[in-house]
Amino acid sequence: MRHLLSVDNLTAKEIQRIFAISEDLKQKFKAGVREPLLPGRVMALLFEKPSLRTRVSFEAGMTHLGGSSMMLGADAGFGKRESIADFSRVLSEMVDVIVVRAKAHETVAGVAQHATCAVINGLTDRSHPCQALADLFTVQEQFGTLEGAKLAWVGDANNVSRSLAMACALTGVAFAAATPPGYEFDEKFLDECRAAGDGVEITATHDPREAVDGASAVYTDVWASMGQEAEQAKRKADFADYQVNGELMKAAGPAARFMHCLPARRGEEVTDEVMDSPYSVIVEQAGNRMHVQKGVLVWLLGAQA
Ligand code: CP
Ligand code: NVA
């Protein structure tokens, strides 16, 4: 049984296949065609944290594909009424795929370990694979190709940036990170990305201007992720020099797009000027969550595309 728990569950070739299915489905959707490739298939969503994009993009996407979805609320008693093993085994008898957003990565891994249907990670403290896939698809769409692209990350070495670093490595996109001292990527993880990337340039610095130099896209995310609210004030001070503003975008060069997984804290990690600029692709990027997750569902559930 295949799952999507982190980007490195996929090969470069599989990512290209998912992108091809996603592109086909996106073009058809834009032309008013919603091909029912997954009729009668059922998706359960289990979320321990809030969500707009992930939940709606999965539910809308599954509806377009002719399947159905159900959001399991607190009444399902996940982690409370019975063991994760019993919960996952029973749920697998009734649904074809489970999307889990969990506080701890181990929780999603636990569901996957016991489920007999496909499991997709809808964000954990460690990774956000669906986000990274949609983001690379967006870069490809913006430039017509991923060849020669460079993605600059300015901010925290968090779930989103870790998945992006690995996705860049697998798709041959150079990845340059600028993080504040004390918030760096783990060197071992960067080495894993380099090994997966086969020659792709993966670099880390404390200097945002150095990271964004020549970037195709400059990407940032909130300084305090969900679950880190208590660190908000400290992080706001520690990340103060890492704001993506008009000046930093100028340093990146005229071709650079601005990207953000959203939700954003305007005025903190990014200014209104950048969010609302013509080079900001945040809305297209969010829309692509749906198109690419449709590709993931079709690919994972094995339907003919
Ligand atoms: N980017 C993202 O995953 O958004 P949500 O938290 O709204 O799902
Ligand atoms: N890093 C953010 C991403 C939200 C989509 C968080 O985990 O809260």
mmCIF file of C-alpha atoms and ligand atoms in Angstrom:
data_model
loop_
_atom_site.group_PDB
_atom_site.id
_atom_site.type_symbol
_atom_site.label_atom_id
_atom_site.label_comp_id
_atom_site.label_asym_id
_atom_site.label_seq_id
_atom_site.Cartn_x
_atom_site.Cartn_y
_atom_site.Cartn_z
ATOM 1 C CA MET A 1 0.000 0.000 0.000
ATOM 2 C CA ARG A 2 1.455 3.367 -1.050
ATOM 3 C CA HIS A 3 1.167 6.390 1.244
ATOM 4 C CA LEU A 4 2.252 10.014 0.935
ATOM 5 C CA LEU A 5 3.735 10.883 4.318
ATOM 6 C CA SER A 6 6.670 12.947 3.092
ATOM 7 C CA VAL A 7 8.036 14.069 -0.257
ATOM 8 C CA ASP A 8 10.774 11.444 -0.253
ATOM 9 C CA ASN A 9 8.110 8.721 -0.444
ATOM 10 C CA LEU A 10 8.069 9.670 -4.138
ATOM 11 C CA THR A 11 10.676 9.310 -6.862
ATOM 12 C CA ALA A 12 11.480 12.126 -9.281
ATOM 13 C CA LYS A 13 9.681 10.174 -11.986
ATOM 14 C CA GLU A 14 6.565 9.761 -9.847
ATOM 15 C CA ILE A 15 6.472 13.495 -9.137
ATOM 16 C CA GLN A 16 6.605 14.187 -12.881
ATOM 17 C CA ARG A 17 3.770 11.691 -13.407
ATOM 18 C CA ILE A 18 1.653 13.367 -10.704
ATOM 19 C CA PHE A 19 2.355 16.789 -12.272
ATOM 20 C CA ALA A 20 1.303 15.493 -15.700
ATOM 21 C CA ILE A 21 -1.995 14.156 -14.319
ATOM 22 C CA SER A 22 -2.527 17.401 -12.380
ATOM 23 C CA GLU A 23 -1.881 19.547 -15.452
ATOM 24 C CA ASP A 24 -4.304 17.490 -17.531
ATOM 25 C CA LEU A 25 -6.999 17.707 -14.853
ATOM 26 C CA LYS A 26 -6.390 21.445 -14.377
ATOM 27 C CA GLN A 27 -6.800 22.163 -18.091
ATOM 28 C CA LYS A 28 -9.966 20.074 -18.211
ATOM 29 C CA PHE A 29 -11.321 21.813 -15.094
ATOM 30 C CA LYS A 30 -10.665 25.215 -16.685
ATOM 31 C CA ALA A 31 -12.555 24.057 -19.768
ATOM 32 C CA GLY A 32 -15.510 23.069 -17.590
ATOM 33 C CA VAL A 33 -14.822 19.327 -17.587
ATOM 34 C CA ARG A 34 -14.759 17.422 -14.296
ATOM 35 C CA GLU A 35 -13.696 13.910 -15.225
ATOM 36 C CA PRO A 36 -15.085 11.352 -12.726
ATOM 37 C CA LEU A 37 -11.935 9.252 -12.415
ATOM 38 C CA LEU A 38 -12.688 8.108 -8.869
ATOM 39 C CA PRO A 39 -16.403 7.275 -8.819
ATOM 40 C CA GLY A 40 -17.658 5.925 -5.520
ATOM 41 C CA ARG A 41 -14.294 6.396 -3.817
ATOM 42 C CA VAL A 42 -14.426 7.754 -0.282
ATOM 43 C CA MET A 43 -11.931 9.994 1.498
ATOM 44 C CA ALA A 44 -11.876 10.602 5.258
ATOM 45 C CA LEU A 45 -10.207 13.714 6.648
ATOM 46 C CA LEU A 46 -8.867 13.809 10.173
ATOM 47 C CA PHE A 47 -7.522 17.179 11.345
ATOM 48 C CA GLU A 48 -5.940 17.970 14.712
ATOM 49 C CA LYS A 49 -5.183 21.553 13.608
ATOM 50 C CA PRO A 50 -7.144 24.233 11.734
ATOM 51 C CA SER A 51 -7.138 24.373 7.927
ATOM 52 C CA LEU A 52 -8.744 26.234 5.059
ATOM 53 C CA ARG A 53 -6.698 25.313 1.978
ATOM 54 C CA THR A 54 -5.862 21.686 2.714
ATOM 55 C CA ARG A 55 -9.343 20.683 3.777
ATOM 56 C CA VAL A 56 -11.239 22.513 1.032
ATOM 57 C CA SER A 57 -8.825 21.587 -1.760
ATOM 58 C CA PHE A 58 -9.056 17.893 -0.878
ATOM 59 C CA GLU A 59 -12.838 17.906 -0.467
ATOM 60 C CA ALA A 60 -13.507 19.925 -3.634
ATOM 61 C CA GLY A 61 -10.987 17.874 -5.599
ATOM 62 C CA MET A 62 -12.531 14.553 -4.556
ATOM 63 C CA THR A 63 -15.989 15.851 -5.504
ATOM 64 C CA HIS A 64 -14.706 16.849 -8.982
ATOM 65 C CA LEU A 65 -13.354 13.314 -9.389
ATOM 66 C CA GLY A 66 -16.746 11.763 -8.662
ATOM 67 C CA GLY A 67 -15.878 10.540 -5.172
ATOM 68 C CA SER A 68 -16.965 11.799 -1.792
ATOM 69 C CA SER A 69 -15.326 12.926 1.401
ATOM 70 C CA MET A 70 -16.087 13.236 5.074
ATOM 71 C CA MET A 71 -14.456 15.395 7.682
ATOM 72 C CA LEU A 72 -14.196 13.432 10.911
ATOM 73 C CA GLY A 73 -14.812 15.679 13.885
ATOM 74 C CA ALA A 74 -14.062 15.332 17.578
ATOM 75 C CA ASP A 75 -16.982 12.878 17.916
ATOM 76 C CA ALA A 76 -14.956 10.242 16.025
ATOM 77 C CA GLY A 77 -12.745 10.173 19.105
ATOM 78 C CA PHE A 78 -9.411 9.851 17.286
ATOM 79 C CA GLY A 79 -6.697 9.131 19.871
ATOM 80 C CA LYS A 80 -9.268 9.081 22.690
ATOM 81 C CA ARG A 81 -11.916 6.351 22.313
ATOM 82 C CA GLU A 82 -9.663 3.572 21.045
ATOM 83 C CA SER A 83 -6.109 2.895 19.968
ATOM 84 C CA ILE A 84 -4.791 4.480 16.753
ATOM 85 C CA ALA A 85 -4.264 0.941 15.440
ATOM 86 C CA ASP A 86 -7.915 -0.071 15.962
ATOM 87 C CA PHE A 87 -9.159 3.284 14.631
ATOM 88 C CA SER A 88 -7.045 3.044 11.469
ATOM 89 C CA ARG A 89 -7.837 -0.587 10.737
ATOM 90 C CA VAL A 90 -11.580 -0.052 11.100
ATOM 91 C CA LEU A 91 -11.621 3.193 9.094
ATOM 92 C CA SER A 92 -9.716 1.430 6.288
ATOM 93 C CA GLU A 93 -12.591 -1.070 5.954
ATOM 94 C CA MET A 94 -14.879 1.783 4.894
ATOM 95 C CA VAL A 95 -12.826 4.395 3.056
ATOM 96 C CA ASP A 96 -10.221 4.382 0.275
ATOM 97 C CA VAL A 97 -7.942 7.128 1.533
ATOM 98 C CA ILE A 98 -7.347 8.959 4.814
ATOM 99 C CA VAL A 99 -5.912 12.502 4.920
ATOM 100 C CA VAL A 100 -4.424 13.341 8.314
ATOM 101 C CA ARG A 101 -3.252 16.690 9.687
ATOM 102 C CA ALA A 102 -1.546 15.986 12.986
ATOM 103 C CA LYS A 103 0.437 17.802 15.638
ATOM 104 C CA ALA A 104 3.113 15.087 15.656
ATOM 105 C CA HIS A 105 4.479 13.427 12.535
ATOM 106 C CA GLU A 106 4.470 10.117 14.444
ATOM 107 C CA THR A 107 0.666 10.262 14.575
ATOM 108 C CA VAL A 108 0.347 10.216 10.776
ATOM 109 C CA ALA A 109 3.022 7.528 10.605
ATOM 110 C CA GLY A 110 1.001 5.528 13.160
ATOM 111 C CA VAL A 111 -2.156 5.754 11.063
ATOM 112 C CA ALA A 112 -0.216 4.663 7.955
ATOM 113 C CA GLN A 113 1.348 1.771 9.831
ATOM 114 C CA HIS A 114 -2.044 0.271 10.656
ATOM 115 C CA ALA A 115 -4.270 1.482 7.815
ATOM 116 C CA THR A 116 -4.935 -0.891 4.941
ATOM 117 C CA CYS A 117 -5.895 2.011 2.659
ATOM 118 C CA ALA A 118 -3.799 4.931 1.403
ATOM 119 C CA VAL A 119 -2.804 7.642 3.897
ATOM 120 C CA ILE A 120 -1.852 11.214 2.951
ATOM 121 C CA ASN A 121 -0.089 13.659 5.253
ATOM 122 C CA GLY A 122 -2.053 16.929 5.343
ATOM 123 C CA LEU A 123 0.678 18.628 7.463
ATOM 124 C CA THR A 124 2.625 17.638 10.532
ATOM 125 C CA ASP A 125 5.268 19.382 12.622
ATOM 126 C CA ARG A 126 7.851 17.833 10.280
ATOM 127 C CA SER A 127 6.460 18.017 6.771
ATOM 128 C CA HIS A 128 3.787 19.257 4.394
ATOM 129 C CA PRO A 129 4.278 17.218 1.214
ATOM 130 C CA CYS A 130 1.076 18.265 -0.586
ATOM 131 C CA GLN A 131 2.071 21.911 -0.171
ATOM 132 C CA ALA A 132 5.549 21.357 -1.608
ATOM 133 C CA LEU A 133 4.214 19.430 -4.609
ATOM 134 C CA ALA A 134 1.730 22.210 -5.430
ATOM 135 C CA ASP A 135 4.500 24.783 -5.013
ATOM 136 C CA LEU A 136 6.889 23.119 -7.453
ATOM 137 C CA PHE A 137 3.997 22.636 -9.876
ATOM 138 C CA THR A 138 3.389 26.400 -9.558
ATOM 139 C CA VAL A 139 7.028 27.222 -10.304
ATOM 140 C CA GLN A 140 6.873 24.960 -13.366
ATOM 141 C CA GLU A 141 3.686 26.681 -14.495
ATOM 142 C CA GLN A 142 5.152 30.164 -14.005
ATOM 143 C CA PHE A 143 8.343 29.518 -15.959
ATOM 144 C CA GLY A 144 7.212 26.760 -18.318
ATOM 145 C CA THR A 145 9.891 24.448 -16.918
ATOM 146 C CA LEU A 146 11.704 23.610 -13.704
ATOM 147 C CA GLU A 147 15.021 23.494 -15.486
ATOM 148 C CA GLY A 148 17.393 26.171 -14.224
ATOM 149 C CA ALA A 149 14.963 27.319 -11.508
ATOM 150 C CA LYS A 150 16.090 28.433 -8.065
ATOM 151 C CA LEU A 151 13.854 28.667 -5.016
ATOM 152 C CA ALA A 152 14.956 30.930 -2.147
ATOM 153 C CA TRP A 153 13.518 30.276 1.285
ATOM 154 C CA VAL A 154 13.634 33.147 3.784
ATOM 155 C CA GLY A 155 12.446 32.216 7.273
ATOM 156 C CA ASP A 156 12.080 29.239 9.547
ATOM 157 C CA ALA A 157 13.426 25.757 8.846
ATOM 158 C CA ASN A 158 9.951 24.351 9.384
ATOM 159 C CA ASN A 159 7.578 21.726 7.975
ATOM 160 C CA VAL A 160 6.931 23.639 4.731
ATOM 161 C CA SER A 161 10.567 24.482 4.019
ATOM 162 C CA ARG A 162 11.773 20.967 4.771
ATOM 163 C CA SER A 163 9.294 19.516 2.284
ATOM 164 C CA LEU A 164 10.226 22.167 -0.249
ATOM 165 C CA ALA A 165 13.942 21.469 0.124
ATOM 166 C CA MET A 166 13.359 17.775 -0.585
ATOM 167 C CA ALA A 167 10.925 18.489 -3.429
ATOM 168 C CA CYS A 168 13.450 20.880 -5.001
ATOM 169 C CA ALA A 169 16.181 18.249 -4.696
ATOM 170 C CA LEU A 170 14.010 15.619 -6.398
ATOM 171 C CA THR A 171 12.873 17.942 -9.203
ATOM 172 C CA GLY A 172 16.316 19.448 -9.886
ATOM 173 C CA VAL A 173 15.534 22.929 -8.570
ATOM 174 C CA ALA A 174 18.285 24.786 -6.692
ATOM 175 C CA PHE A 175 17.263 25.553 -3.104
ATOM 176 C CA ALA A 176 18.832 28.381 -1.070
ATOM 177 C CA ALA A 177 17.710 28.956 2.499
ATOM 178 C CA ALA A 178 18.264 31.992 4.712
ATOM 179 C CA THR A 179 17.355 31.321 8.329
ATOM 180 C CA PRO A 180 18.193 33.309 11.476
ATOM 181 C CA PRO A 181 20.903 31.951 13.780
ATOM 182 C CA GLY A 182 19.346 29.316 16.000
ATOM 183 C CA TYR A 183 16.681 28.384 13.453
ATOM 184 C CA GLU A 184 18.828 26.613 10.864
ATOM 185 C CA PHE A 185 18.093 23.410 8.988
ATOM 186 C CA ASP A 186 19.610 20.321 10.459
ATOM 187 C CA GLU A 187 22.825 19.611 8.465
ATOM 188 C CA LYS A 188 22.004 15.906 8.310
ATOM 189 C CA PHE A 189 18.681 16.712 6.669
ATOM 190 C CA LEU A 190 20.353 19.014 4.116
ATOM 191 C CA ASP A 191 22.792 16.220 3.303
ATOM 192 C CA GLU A 192 19.844 13.856 2.753
ATOM 193 C CA CYS A 193 18.375 16.391 0.319
ATOM 194 C CA ARG A 194 21.723 16.720 -1.469
ATOM 195 C CA ALA A 195 21.968 12.931 -1.738
ATOM 196 C CA ALA A 196 18.405 12.732 -3.120
ATOM 197 C CA GLY A 197 19.147 15.582 -5.501
ATOM 198 C CA ASP A 198 22.097 14.104 -7.322
ATOM 199 C CA GLY A 199 24.050 17.313 -7.869
ATOM 200 C CA VAL A 200 21.269 19.844 -7.192
ATOM 201 C CA GLU A 201 22.570 22.885 -5.328
ATOM 202 C CA ILE A 202 21.165 23.027 -1.777
ATOM 203 C CA THR A 203 22.635 25.864 0.282
ATOM 204 C CA ALA A 204 22.014 27.507 3.656
ATOM 205 C CA THR A 205 23.040 30.925 4.929
ATOM 206 C CA HIS A 206 22.017 33.545 7.494
ATOM 207 C CA ASP A 207 21.963 36.257 4.813
ATOM 208 C CA PRO A 208 18.596 36.742 3.028
ATOM 209 C CA ARG A 209 20.144 38.851 0.244
ATOM 210 C CA GLU A 210 22.637 36.120 -0.538
ATOM 211 C CA ALA A 211 19.889 33.473 -0.642
ATOM 212 C CA VAL A 212 17.557 35.424 -2.935
ATOM 213 C CA ASP A 213 20.239 36.436 -5.432
ATOM 214 C CA GLY A 214 19.078 35.234 -8.859
ATOM 215 C CA ALA A 215 16.078 33.370 -7.424
ATOM 216 C CA SER A 216 13.119 32.405 -9.601
ATOM 217 C CA ALA A 217 10.919 32.496 -6.519
ATOM 218 C CA VAL A 218 11.280 33.905 -3.023
ATOM 219 C CA TYR A 219 9.239 31.939 -0.507
ATOM 220 C CA THR A 220 8.403 32.595 3.123
ATOM 221 C CA ASP A 221 6.043 31.316 5.827
ATOM 222 C CA VAL A 222 4.920 32.439 9.268
ATOM 223 C CA TRP A 223 7.663 32.821 11.865
ATOM 224 C CA ALA A 224 5.689 30.830 14.453
ATOM 225 C CA SER A 225 3.863 27.784 13.119
ATOM 226 C CA MET A 226 0.674 26.298 14.562
ATOM 227 C CA GLY A 227 1.578 24.952 17.986
ATOM 228 C CA GLN A 228 4.387 27.507 18.503
ATOM 229 C CA GLU A 229 2.107 30.336 19.632
ATOM 230 C CA ALA A 230 3.910 30.612 22.983
ATOM 231 C CA GLU A 231 7.133 31.495 21.116
ATOM 232 C CA GLN A 232 5.449 34.184 19.013
ATOM 233 C CA ALA A 233 7.062 37.228 20.696
ATOM 234 C CA LYS A 234 10.567 35.754 20.812
ATOM 235 C CA ARG A 235 10.373 34.611 17.200
ATOM 236 C CA LYS A 236 9.093 38.012 16.079
ATOM 237 C CA ALA A 237 12.284 39.549 17.474
ATOM 238 C CA ASP A 238 14.583 36.795 16.208
ATOM 239 C CA PHE A 239 13.177 36.903 12.650
ATOM 240 C CA ALA A 240 12.928 40.707 12.386
ATOM 241 C CA ASP A 241 15.679 40.918 9.736
ATOM 242 C CA TYR A 242 14.078 38.173 7.651
ATOM 243 C CA GLN A 243 11.002 39.989 6.407
ATOM 244 C CA VAL A 244 10.298 39.649 2.684
ATOM 245 C CA ASN A 245 9.695 43.242 1.581
ATOM 246 C CA GLY A 246 10.021 45.255 -1.619
ATOM 247 C CA GLU A 247 13.701 45.841 -1.031
ATOM 248 C CA LEU A 248 14.508 42.138 -0.666
ATOM 249 C CA MET A 249 12.439 41.300 -3.751
ATOM 250 C CA LYS A 250 14.487 43.895 -5.685
ATOM 251 C CA ALA A 251 17.649 42.118 -4.570
ATOM 252 C CA ALA A 252 16.219 38.894 -6.009
ATOM 253 C CA GLY A 253 15.898 40.392 -9.468
ATOM 254 C CA PRO A 254 13.045 41.335 -11.817
ATOM 255 C CA ALA A 255 11.990 37.776 -12.736
ATOM 256 C CA ALA A 256 11.447 36.610 -9.158
ATOM 257 C CA ARG A 257 7.968 35.567 -8.057
ATOM 258 C CA PHE A 258 6.820 35.778 -4.463
ATOM 259 C CA MET A 259 5.395 32.635 -2.844
ATOM 260 C CA HIS A 260 3.791 31.861 0.527
ATOM 261 C CA CYS A 261 1.914 28.739 1.617
ATOM 262 C CA LEU A 262 -0.597 30.902 3.541
ATOM 263 C CA PRO A 263 -2.071 31.834 5.924
ATOM 264 C CA ALA A 264 0.281 34.843 6.183
ATOM 265 C CA ARG A 265 0.805 37.318 8.973
ATOM 266 C CA ARG A 266 0.963 40.464 6.880
ATOM 267 C CA GLY A 267 3.413 43.010 8.280
ATOM 268 C CA GLU A 268 5.540 40.285 9.892
ATOM 269 C CA GLU A 269 7.214 37.784 7.544
ATOM 270 C CA VAL A 270 5.928 39.679 4.476
ATOM 271 C CA THR A 271 4.647 43.163 3.675
ATOM 272 C CA ASP A 272 1.326 44.028 2.031
ATOM 273 C CA GLU A 273 3.336 45.539 -0.824
ATOM 274 C CA VAL A 274 4.837 42.148 -1.671
ATOM 275 C CA MET A 275 1.706 40.063 -0.974
ATOM 276 C CA ASP A 276 -0.367 42.221 -3.325
ATOM 277 C CA SER A 277 2.295 42.828 -5.988
ATOM 278 C CA PRO A 278 2.053 41.681 -9.615
ATOM 279 C CA TYR A 279 4.917 39.233 -8.957
ATOM 280 C CA SER A 280 3.036 37.559 -6.079
ATOM 281 C CA VAL A 281 1.635 34.150 -7.110
ATOM 282 C CA ILE A 282 0.097 33.257 -3.745
ATOM 283 C CA VAL A 283 -3.449 32.843 -5.050
ATOM 284 C CA GLU A 284 -2.453 30.659 -8.030
ATOM 285 C CA GLN A 285 -0.271 28.681 -5.635
ATOM 286 C CA ALA A 286 -3.200 28.055 -3.265
ATOM 287 C CA GLY A 287 -5.450 27.124 -6.202
ATOM 288 C CA ASN A 288 -2.872 24.604 -7.358
ATOM 289 C CA ARG A 289 -3.217 22.774 -4.050
ATOM 290 C CA MET A 290 -6.491 21.428 -5.417
ATOM 291 C CA HIS A 291 -5.235 20.561 -8.898
ATOM 292 C CA VAL A 292 -2.123 18.783 -7.636
ATOM 293 C CA GLN A 293 -3.957 16.900 -4.887
ATOM 294 C CA LYS A 294 -6.379 15.672 -7.542
ATOM 295 C CA GLY A 295 -3.295 14.375 -9.340
ATOM 296 C CA VAL A 296 -2.061 12.758 -6.126
ATOM 297 C CA LEU A 297 -5.437 11.098 -5.481
ATOM 298 C CA VAL A 298 -5.740 9.751 -9.027
ATOM 299 C CA TRP A 299 -2.137 8.505 -8.959
ATOM 300 C CA LEU A 300 -2.338 7.027 -5.467
ATOM 301 C CA LEU A 301 -5.693 5.329 -5.915
ATOM 302 C CA GLY A 302 -4.541 3.891 -9.189
ATOM 303 C CA ALA A 303 -7.294 5.154 -11.462
ATOM 304 C CA GLN A 304 -6.647 5.542 -15.144
ATOM 305 C CA ALA A 305 -5.781 9.150 -15.956
HETATM 306 N N1 CP B 1 -1.208 26.118 3.324
HETATM 307 C C1 CP B 1 -2.063 25.373 4.037
HETATM 308 O O1 CP B 1 -1.862 24.196 4.275
HETATM 309 O O2 CP B 1 -3.172 26.046 4.461
HETATM 310 P P1 CP B 1 -4.239 25.522 5.502
HETATM 311 O O3 CP B 1 -3.564 25.479 6.856
HETATM 312 O O4 CP B 1 -5.341 26.546 5.451
HETATM 313 O O5 CP B 1 -4.711 24.164 5.085
HETATM 314 N N1 NVA B 2 4.329 26.341 8.956
HETATM 315 C C1 NVA B 2 2.897 26.574 9.028
HETATM 316 C C2 NVA B 2 2.252 26.136 7.752
HETATM 317 C C3 NVA B 2 0.771 26.334 7.696
HETATM 318 C C4 NVA B 2 0.183 25.844 6.417
HETATM 319 C C5 NVA B 2 2.326 25.837 10.220
HETATM 320 O O1 NVA B 2 2.721 24.673 10.442
HETATM 321 O O2 NVA B 2 1.518 26.403 10.936
#
